[in-house]
Amino acid sequence: MIKSNLISITRSIVAVFLLAVPTCLVAQNYQPKSYYTFEGSSPMKDSMGNFNLDPNYYQSSYQILTNTSGGVGKYMKLDSSSTIIRGGVLAIDSAITFEFIFKPGMNFGTTVFAKRMDGALELRMTYPAINFMTEVKAANGSPIYDDFEIDLNGIGRASYSYYVDDNWHHIVFKYNAKAGIKEVWVDGQLPAGFSKTIAGGSFSQSGNRDYMLNSQSDYYKLQGAIDEIAVYHNSLGGNSIYAHYLNFMAGKHYSFANPTVVAPSPSPVTAGININDFAPGHPSPSLTPIEQLKNFPTPRYKPGHTLFPNNPFVGYYYLSGYQTYETVYSKAVANSVTLQTDFAKNFNYTIMAAENTGAYSDYSNSTTFSHAWINLANSYPQYKVSALSYWPQLRPTDAGYKSNSPYATCGCLPDKYYLKNSSGQYLNPNGGTGSTKYLSPAGAPDSLVKDGLTQKFYMQQLLAKLSRPIDYILDNGEVVPFLYYTNVMQSDPSVVSDKNSSGLDWFTYEGRRAATKINAYRDQFMGLSGLSNTKFAYYQLDGQPTWNLKWSEVRTVNTAMNGSHYATGDIYMRWPSNWRYWSGAWKG
């Protein structure tokens, strides 16, 4: 009896002692509910034995590949043919942590990494932001919705360019719903601005609580690689997150033992601007473009170089001060001549004889930009000369035809030339209906001959003023509608019939029909004697598969140079934010 009591007393003392030990000194394992490493013969297996990823539920394609540099062992690659992958029931109450590594692919864009089907949780990367979207219920049952958007307008981890550098990155979405604390950790750090506190609540315990990886919407699909996915039903500590980042950097799977490292202070995500990136006097420039140009170092070209010249696709009017810094029109014209001369002599540019061939009425007016540029081109036969033509801005009435706008966009052709659904409603490129008419891929190219003949008329007026041939023509036809979503074309019975008779897939069919139409326009004027050696290029044709036509079908629209057909890529900056957010051209 005495021995039994001593044992009982001893156990009680030990229990009290353990309760008194600080939590940080007690060995713990931070186990996830599910963990996917994509290793072994069953790559979709949950290492925790909870729920295997199921790509077959929604018939998603995927690839399991092996890392050759960076990353951890094997990984899953998704592309445009992939769709949502089921991840089981996400039965969470008051907290969630979603951890993984990812590597953006070639067409990475707006991406849904994961979401719970009832909308309680959605993890996105948009352009240019990270979105951590949640919906929980307050104690009184009212919904608490929050879209935590992290604007990637800084440096380092707060810059969009940080993520699309062709390397793997470790990211953790962490949410303590009860406390209302949201955090996004990137590569072992919690940067400034990557955390937020909202009202506390709890996750719904009813409805569709399945969670999915990826998206079935083309616009939101993950196009890239993902690996080391760990899902926790708690709020993972920062030291554990940092330890897992170190695991990943060492090419190892996560260790879930009590971490022995401490998360570092985050790196800066803001910095001062480099004043050399801006005009002198920024934000109120003190030098005109001409004064700035005079201070630029002159490029050095190897004598006898064979580089193609640069073709200006800029508004010399505005660079010269017209409607901006120069109030006297004649001075702006003189400034434009100075700019063009310097660009041609020192920067390997062509002389632009016409910024828009449709402005032919200015050719004989000695006060205009057009007249000055034609004289400049005639004065420097040693430099190449170029002209810009604008299909969307044609006025066929100038050449004696009826339409005052291009036949490609006038809506004045017979109905057989337009895209329509089976009910006879006019379709737009996005699939909507309305009164605006868009050219059908199945429409005959003869509808555009008058547009080409109008351009021929403009070219004849220009050639009559030039004492030399034109070397380059760049036609800006980007808003002429030739690109449609496949489902839109499938809604037009005549297009379906034409496509089926061609034996081509939709992407190839669309590109081939567009090339036929562009050539029908181009061929009406490129046969002029003054254009016999002229290189023609149509903006924009390139290999970008989302926004542009199929390159293999349209490449021959552009005149071959040195035996090759060169792309006319998207160089349209459009908004200052395109520079600020590292996207470059309009469509990134």
mmCIF file of C-alpha atoms in Angstrom, residues 14 37 45 53 70 97 110 121 147 158 162 184 199 205 213 228 277 291 318 354 377 453 543 552 573 584:
data_model
loop_
_atom_site.group_PDB
_atom_site.id
_atom_site.type_symbol
_atom_site.label_atom_id
_atom_site.label_comp_id
_atom_site.label_asym_id
_atom_site.label_seq_id
_atom_site.Cartn_x
_atom_site.Cartn_y
_atom_site.Cartn_z
ATOM 1 C CA VAL A 14 6.252 14.456 -12.527
ATOM 2 C CA THR A 37 6.367 14.865 -52.249
ATOM 3 C CA LYS A 45 0.322 9.439 -52.367
ATOM 4 C CA LEU A 53 -4.276 13.607 -54.605
ATOM 5 C CA GLY A 70 17.279 23.133 -57.549
ATOM 6 C CA THR A 97 -1.378 26.586 -43.172
ATOM 7 C CA THR A 110 -2.985 34.557 -63.122
ATOM 8 C CA LEU A 121 -10.075 29.586 -48.856
ATOM 9 C CA ASP A 147 -9.084 39.310 -49.921
ATOM 10 C CA ALA A 158 7.761 42.190 -53.037
ATOM 11 C CA TYR A 162 11.391 37.823 -57.987
ATOM 12 C CA VAL A 184 2.349 34.919 -46.388
ATOM 13 C CA ALA A 199 -11.745 40.146 -37.267
ATOM 14 C CA GLN A 205 -18.292 23.039 -40.936
ATOM 15 C CA LEU A 213 -5.266 22.313 -56.581
ATOM 16 C CA GLU A 228 6.487 19.676 -51.342
ATOM 17 C CA ASP A 277 16.526 55.812 -64.633
ATOM 18 C CA GLU A 291 18.845 68.173 -74.981
ATOM 19 C CA TYR A 318 5.382 64.368 -79.337
ATOM 20 C CA ALA A 354 5.617 58.897 -92.947
ATOM 21 C CA ALA A 377 14.768 61.184 -96.502
ATOM 22 C CA LEU A 453 -6.123 49.289 -102.972
ATOM 23 C CA GLY A 543 5.263 32.985 -81.366
ATOM 24 C CA SER A 552 4.053 28.942 -88.337
ATOM 25 C CA MET A 573 4.376 49.707 -73.340
ATOM 26 C CA GLY A 584 7.480 45.394 -70.391
#
